[in-house]
């Protein structure tokens, strides 16, 4: 079987992880990455022998001792599919500038508007709808986390209405430009964009979201109130969540009481870069009052969407069995 030839455009927080994950798939080959600007990231990519393709007029690479493999046009021509991990809105420009003229399939990230792609994607919710599509958008980290658990609750009890509050990390750990450093910054727009974004994946879900940013870099935290159609049962829900792929139950009893301890757990598990691609839910923080279900969960923003990108590549290339793709991806990345 021919391997799927994948190019990664944009080698930052998400792109470098997608590139690593592609390299771990038996059915995929990383043809190369784009080098937008010279940095330590490019030194690391060069060290691990990832071919770097540069933009016209870019010569920072050769000046710093890195020999580019060629120009980005050659990379895109050689690829079957491009995973666009550039900053938000650049993906849409790339679609028009490169992917449409070159007739190449592309995967976009959550920073792009839904209309940039034909389908917004969370593998365990709507894999089928992405099969053979040319343009797929892997939704944002927060939306992916919301969708994974809400799908389980909806399947078990039916959902009338969901209220969710996102407590978001102010910046990624390697980001020296964003904040806040000493404030809680609410999103002064209701609903926050997360609710409508969830509906691009779970269109029948009645959801209203609010959000705020806080002074942390590790993870996002979500507080969820879900009004179900039937009375939820906590032990039953815990058992079901435990049995669900890409969801990890964490427990106060094992002293995982915070996002800091979830990150420490990921490091202890020997995860690449200390990543936790599973959505983490606190077992002791699941409760009910009648038909209302309450729970708290945490999202590792840097890695939760990485397995989704791999499944999105397979779906776009016509691999029809979503369950099998999820299994292959999980096995390769050592994800539950
Ligand atoms: P980033 O800033 O860490 O990385 C972007 C990379 O793209 C950088 O290496 C930059 O040099 C490069 N780049 C900039 N302009 C480019 C261009 N025109 N062509 C090619 N490369 C270019 O960004 P990120 O955090 O990895 O985010 C990428 C996408 O993933 C965004 O849509 C974002 O919303 C989404 N996303 C981010 C996170 C997160 O927490 N970081 C989580 C989920 C989804």
Short mmCIF file of C-alpha atoms in Angstrom, two decimals, residues 2-313:
data_model
loop_
_atom_site.label_atom_id
_atom_site.label_comp_id
_atom_site.label_asym_id
_atom_site.label_seq_id
_atom_site.Cartn_x
_atom_site.Cartn_y
_atom_site.Cartn_z
CA UNK A 2 1.31 3.45 -0.92
CA UNK A 3 1.86 5.68 2.06
CA UNK A 4 -0.07 8.96 2.28
CA UNK A 5 2.37 11.79 1.53
CA UNK A 6 1.81 14.56 4.08
CA UNK A 7 3.22 18.09 4.18
CA UNK A 8 2.94 20.28 7.28
CA UNK A 9 2.65 24.02 6.64
CA UNK A 10 3.44 26.03 9.80
CA UNK A 11 5.79 24.41 12.30
CA UNK A 12 4.71 25.95 15.62
CA UNK A 13 2.92 24.55 18.67
CA UNK A 14 0.49 22.43 16.66
CA UNK A 15 2.56 21.89 13.47
CA UNK A 16 5.59 20.37 15.18
CA UNK A 17 3.35 17.91 17.03
CA UNK A 18 1.41 16.99 13.90
CA UNK A 19 4.72 16.41 12.08
CA UNK A 20 5.92 14.09 14.87
CA UNK A 21 2.60 12.23 14.86
CA UNK A 22 2.66 11.78 11.06
CA UNK A 23 6.15 10.29 11.35
CA UNK A 24 4.74 7.69 13.75
CA UNK A 25 2.05 6.42 11.34
CA UNK A 26 2.77 3.31 9.29
CA UNK A 27 0.46 4.47 6.50
CA UNK A 28 1.89 8.00 6.23
CA UNK A 29 5.10 9.67 5.18
CA UNK A 30 6.09 13.20 6.19
CA UNK A 31 7.35 14.73 2.94
CA UNK A 32 8.49 17.85 4.72
CA UNK A 33 7.58 21.04 6.54
CA UNK A 34 7.58 24.70 5.58
CA UNK A 35 10.21 26.89 7.17
CA UNK A 36 8.59 30.29 7.52
CA UNK A 37 11.31 31.83 9.64
CA UNK A 38 14.54 30.53 11.12
CA UNK A 39 14.38 29.56 14.82
CA UNK A 40 15.42 26.88 17.30
CA UNK A 41 12.39 24.88 16.11
CA UNK A 42 13.95 24.69 12.67
CA UNK A 43 17.27 23.60 14.20
CA UNK A 44 15.44 20.74 15.93
CA UNK A 45 13.59 19.76 12.74
CA UNK A 46 16.90 19.80 10.86
CA UNK A 47 18.56 17.68 13.58
CA UNK A 48 15.89 15.00 13.25
CA UNK A 49 16.25 15.13 9.43
CA UNK A 50 12.86 16.57 8.54
CA UNK A 51 13.16 18.20 5.08
CA UNK A 52 12.53 21.95 5.36
CA UNK A 53 11.08 23.83 2.38
CA UNK A 54 11.35 27.61 2.33
CA UNK A 55 9.47 30.55 0.85
CA UNK A 56 10.88 32.67 -1.99
CA UNK A 57 13.36 35.25 -0.75
CA UNK A 58 14.00 33.38 2.51
CA UNK A 59 17.74 33.03 3.14
CA UNK A 60 17.94 33.02 6.96
CA UNK A 61 18.22 29.26 6.78
CA UNK A 62 21.35 29.00 4.66
CA UNK A 63 22.90 31.89 6.60
CA UNK A 64 22.41 29.80 9.74
CA UNK A 65 23.84 26.62 8.25
CA UNK A 66 20.61 24.82 7.30
CA UNK A 67 20.31 23.65 3.68
CA UNK A 68 16.65 23.84 2.63
CA UNK A 69 15.29 20.84 0.71
CA UNK A 70 13.63 23.19 -1.76
CA UNK A 71 10.86 25.76 -2.19
CA UNK A 72 7.41 25.41 -0.61
CA UNK A 73 5.81 24.96 -4.06
CA UNK A 74 7.86 21.78 -4.54
CA UNK A 75 6.75 20.51 -1.11
CA UNK A 76 3.07 21.08 -1.84
CA UNK A 77 3.42 19.51 -5.31
CA UNK A 78 4.99 16.40 -3.79
CA UNK A 79 2.30 15.97 -1.10
CA UNK A 80 -1.08 14.22 -1.33
CA UNK A 81 -2.39 16.39 1.50
CA UNK A 82 -1.23 19.44 3.44
CA UNK A 83 -1.89 19.96 7.13
CA UNK A 84 -2.09 23.71 7.56
CA UNK A 85 -0.94 24.70 11.06
CA UNK A 86 -0.27 28.37 10.35
CA UNK A 87 -1.66 31.15 12.58
CA UNK A 88 -5.40 31.85 12.33
CA UNK A 89 -6.66 33.31 9.04
CA UNK A 90 -3.41 32.40 7.21
CA UNK A 91 -4.91 28.97 6.42
CA UNK A 92 -7.69 30.55 4.38
CA UNK A 93 -5.14 32.60 2.40
CA UNK A 94 -3.06 29.47 1.80
CA UNK A 95 -6.13 27.63 0.54
CA UNK A 96 -6.65 30.27 -2.12
CA UNK A 97 -2.96 30.80 -2.92
CA UNK A 98 -1.76 27.17 -3.00
CA UNK A 99 -4.22 24.38 -2.23
CA UNK A 100 -7.02 25.25 -4.67
CA UNK A 101 -4.72 26.06 -7.63
CA UNK A 102 -2.63 22.94 -6.98
CA UNK A 103 -5.77 20.80 -6.42
CA UNK A 104 -4.43 19.58 -3.07
CA UNK A 105 -6.44 18.37 -0.11
CA UNK A 106 -5.86 20.23 3.15
CA UNK A 107 -6.57 19.98 6.86
CA UNK A 108 -7.11 23.29 8.67
CA UNK A 109 -7.04 24.14 12.39
CA UNK A 110 -9.58 25.68 14.72
CA UNK A 111 -8.31 29.24 14.21
CA UNK A 112 -9.86 29.21 10.72
CA UNK A 113 -13.53 30.03 10.20
CA UNK A 114 -15.75 26.95 9.67
CA UNK A 115 -16.52 28.09 6.09
CA UNK A 116 -12.85 27.57 5.12
CA UNK A 117 -13.51 23.81 5.11
CA UNK A 118 -16.32 21.50 4.03
CA UNK A 119 -16.61 19.93 7.47
CA UNK A 120 -15.57 20.70 11.08
CA UNK A 121 -14.17 17.57 12.66
CA UNK A 122 -13.86 15.65 15.93
CA UNK A 123 -12.99 12.03 15.06
CA UNK A 124 -15.18 10.27 17.62
CA UNK A 125 -18.19 12.48 16.82
CA UNK A 126 -18.36 12.82 13.03
CA UNK A 127 -15.55 10.90 11.27
CA UNK A 128 -17.92 9.61 8.58
CA UNK A 129 -18.92 13.07 7.40
CA UNK A 130 -15.28 13.86 6.59
CA UNK A 131 -14.53 10.82 4.41
CA UNK A 132 -13.21 11.87 0.98
CA UNK A 133 -13.62 15.59 1.72
CA UNK A 134 -10.98 17.92 0.25
CA UNK A 135 -10.97 20.44 3.11
CA UNK A 136 -11.45 19.46 6.75
CA UNK A 137 -11.20 21.75 9.77
CA UNK A 138 -10.06 20.18 13.03
CA UNK A 139 -11.91 22.30 15.60
CA UNK A 140 -10.14 24.19 18.39
CA UNK A 141 -8.80 22.58 21.56
CA UNK A 142 -11.73 23.82 23.67
CA UNK A 143 -14.32 22.69 21.14
CA UNK A 144 -12.68 19.26 20.79
CA UNK A 145 -12.77 18.81 24.58
CA UNK A 146 -16.40 19.91 24.86
CA UNK A 147 -17.49 17.62 22.01
CA UNK A 148 -15.73 14.48 23.26
CA UNK A 149 -17.56 14.38 26.62
CA UNK A 150 -20.88 15.93 25.54
CA UNK A 151 -21.25 13.23 22.86
CA UNK A 152 -21.06 10.58 25.59
CA UNK A 153 -23.64 12.36 27.78
CA UNK A 154 -25.97 12.96 24.82
CA UNK A 155 -25.79 9.31 23.74
CA UNK A 156 -26.60 8.12 27.29
CA UNK A 157 -29.20 10.58 28.55
CA UNK A 158 -30.09 13.00 25.73
CA UNK A 159 -29.31 16.69 26.15
CA UNK A 160 -31.88 19.48 26.42
CA UNK A 161 -29.47 22.33 27.11
CA UNK A 162 -25.79 22.79 28.00
CA UNK A 163 -24.14 25.75 29.74
CA UNK A 164 -20.35 25.68 29.73
CA UNK A 165 -17.76 28.11 31.05
CA UNK A 166 -14.24 27.97 29.66
CA UNK A 167 -11.41 29.04 31.96
CA UNK A 168 -8.70 29.43 29.37
CA UNK A 169 -4.93 29.47 29.65
CA UNK A 170 -3.58 32.95 28.89
CA UNK A 171 -0.79 31.74 26.58
CA UNK A 172 1.02 28.56 25.54
CA UNK A 173 4.12 27.75 27.68
CA UNK A 174 6.59 28.90 25.00
CA UNK A 175 4.72 32.14 24.22
CA UNK A 176 6.33 35.29 25.67
CA UNK A 177 3.88 37.75 24.09
CA UNK A 178 0.40 36.98 25.39
CA UNK A 179 -1.20 37.15 28.83
CA UNK A 180 -2.76 38.13 31.20
CA UNK A 181 -0.03 38.08 33.85
CA UNK A 182 -2.18 39.30 36.71
CA UNK A 183 -5.85 39.46 35.80
CA UNK A 184 -8.91 37.41 34.91
CA UNK A 185 -10.11 38.56 31.51
CA UNK A 186 -13.71 37.67 30.60
CA UNK A 187 -14.76 37.32 26.97
CA UNK A 188 -17.26 40.17 26.68
CA UNK A 189 -19.32 38.59 23.96
CA UNK A 190 -22.18 36.19 24.59
CA UNK A 191 -22.16 33.41 23.76
CA UNK A 192 -18.40 32.98 23.45
CA UNK A 193 -17.49 31.49 20.06
CA UNK A 194 -17.13 28.01 21.60
CA UNK A 195 -20.87 27.21 21.71
CA UNK A 196 -21.50 27.94 18.01
CA UNK A 197 -18.28 26.08 17.21
CA UNK A 198 -19.49 22.94 19.04
CA UNK A 199 -22.63 23.13 16.89
CA UNK A 200 -20.51 22.81 13.74
CA UNK A 201 -19.72 19.26 14.94
CA UNK A 202 -22.86 18.41 16.97
CA UNK A 203 -25.48 20.46 15.09
CA UNK A 204 -28.49 19.48 17.20
CA UNK A 205 -26.94 20.45 20.53
CA UNK A 206 -28.46 23.40 22.40
CA UNK A 207 -25.38 24.95 24.04
CA UNK A 208 -24.49 28.35 25.48
CA UNK A 209 -20.91 29.17 26.47
CA UNK A 210 -19.03 31.87 28.36
CA UNK A 211 -15.24 32.18 28.69
CA UNK A 212 -12.44 33.95 30.50
CA UNK A 213 -8.64 33.88 30.30
CA UNK A 214 -6.47 33.42 33.37
CA UNK A 215 -2.78 33.62 34.27
CA UNK A 216 -1.70 30.07 33.47
CA UNK A 217 -0.05 28.35 30.51
CA UNK A 218 -0.67 24.68 31.28
CA UNK A 219 -4.23 23.76 30.33
CA UNK A 220 -7.79 25.04 29.93
CA UNK A 221 -10.46 24.10 32.46
CA UNK A 222 -14.20 23.77 31.68
CA UNK A 223 -17.16 23.90 34.07
CA UNK A 224 -20.23 22.28 32.50
CA UNK A 225 -23.89 22.19 33.45
CA UNK A 226 -25.93 19.89 31.24
CA UNK A 227 -29.70 19.57 31.49
CA UNK A 228 -30.43 16.02 30.37
CA UNK A 229 -33.63 14.46 29.08
CA UNK A 230 -33.31 11.53 31.52
CA UNK A 231 -31.88 11.55 35.06
CA UNK A 232 -28.12 10.98 34.71
CA UNK A 233 -26.51 8.31 36.87
CA UNK A 234 -23.00 9.16 38.08
CA UNK A 235 -21.48 5.63 38.42
CA UNK A 236 -22.92 4.66 35.02
CA UNK A 237 -21.55 7.83 33.39
CA UNK A 238 -18.11 7.33 34.96
CA UNK A 239 -18.02 3.75 33.63
CA UNK A 240 -18.98 4.95 30.16
CA UNK A 241 -16.43 7.81 30.17
CA UNK A 242 -13.76 5.37 31.34
CA UNK A 243 -14.58 3.14 28.38
CA UNK A 244 -14.51 6.05 25.89
CA UNK A 245 -11.49 6.66 23.72
CA UNK A 246 -9.47 9.85 24.22
CA UNK A 247 -11.06 10.58 27.60
CA UNK A 248 -9.05 10.02 30.78
CA UNK A 249 -10.76 10.00 34.17
CA UNK A 250 -8.51 11.55 36.80
CA UNK A 251 -9.14 11.34 40.52
CA UNK A 252 -8.62 13.37 43.64
CA UNK A 253 -8.05 9.98 45.30
CA UNK A 254 -4.84 9.54 43.24
CA UNK A 255 -3.90 13.15 44.02
CA UNK A 256 -4.56 14.50 40.55
CA UNK A 257 -6.24 17.62 41.85
CA UNK A 258 -5.13 20.27 39.39
CA UNK A 259 -3.95 20.99 35.86
CA UNK A 260 -0.38 21.03 37.21
CA UNK A 261 -0.73 17.44 38.40
CA UNK A 262 -2.29 16.33 35.09
CA UNK A 263 0.75 17.73 33.29
CA UNK A 264 3.05 15.99 35.77
CA UNK A 265 1.14 12.75 35.16
CA UNK A 266 1.68 13.16 31.39
CA UNK A 267 5.42 13.61 31.98
CA UNK A 268 5.50 10.56 34.26
CA UNK A 269 3.73 8.55 31.55
CA UNK A 270 6.70 9.38 29.32
CA UNK A 271 4.57 11.27 26.81
CA UNK A 272 6.41 13.07 24.03
CA UNK A 273 6.81 16.73 25.10
CA UNK A 274 4.79 15.91 28.26
CA UNK A 275 1.59 15.93 26.20
CA UNK A 276 -1.88 14.80 27.32
CA UNK A 277 -4.01 14.43 24.17
CA UNK A 278 -6.84 12.85 26.16
CA UNK A 279 -9.56 15.06 27.61
CA UNK A 280 -9.18 14.81 31.41
CA UNK A 281 -12.29 14.65 33.60
CA UNK A 282 -12.27 14.72 37.39
CA UNK A 283 -14.21 11.76 38.73
CA UNK A 284 -15.07 13.41 42.05
CA UNK A 285 -16.32 16.56 40.28
CA UNK A 286 -19.22 14.83 38.52
CA UNK A 287 -22.55 15.46 40.25
CA UNK A 288 -26.29 15.61 39.61
CA UNK A 289 -29.39 17.43 40.81
CA UNK A 290 -32.38 15.77 39.19
CA UNK A 291 -31.88 15.99 35.43
CA UNK A 292 -28.97 18.45 35.75
CA UNK A 293 -25.46 17.07 35.39
CA UNK A 294 -22.38 19.02 36.55
CA UNK A 295 -18.77 18.22 35.70
CA UNK A 296 -15.30 19.74 35.47
CA UNK A 297 -12.73 18.87 32.81
CA UNK A 298 -9.29 19.96 31.62
CA UNK A 299 -7.88 20.30 28.11
CA UNK A 300 -4.19 20.23 27.17
CA UNK A 301 -4.44 22.84 24.44
CA UNK A 302 -1.13 21.97 22.78
CA UNK A 303 -1.93 18.31 22.14
CA UNK A 304 -5.66 17.48 22.27
CA UNK A 305 -6.12 18.09 18.53
CA UNK A 306 -3.10 16.06 17.37
CA UNK A 307 -4.87 12.66 17.12
CA UNK A 308 -7.75 14.42 15.34
CA UNK A 309 -5.37 15.75 12.68
CA UNK A 310 -4.11 12.23 11.96
CA UNK A 311 -7.64 10.85 11.67
CA UNK A 312 -8.65 13.82 9.50
CA UNK A 313 -5.81 12.97 7.07
#
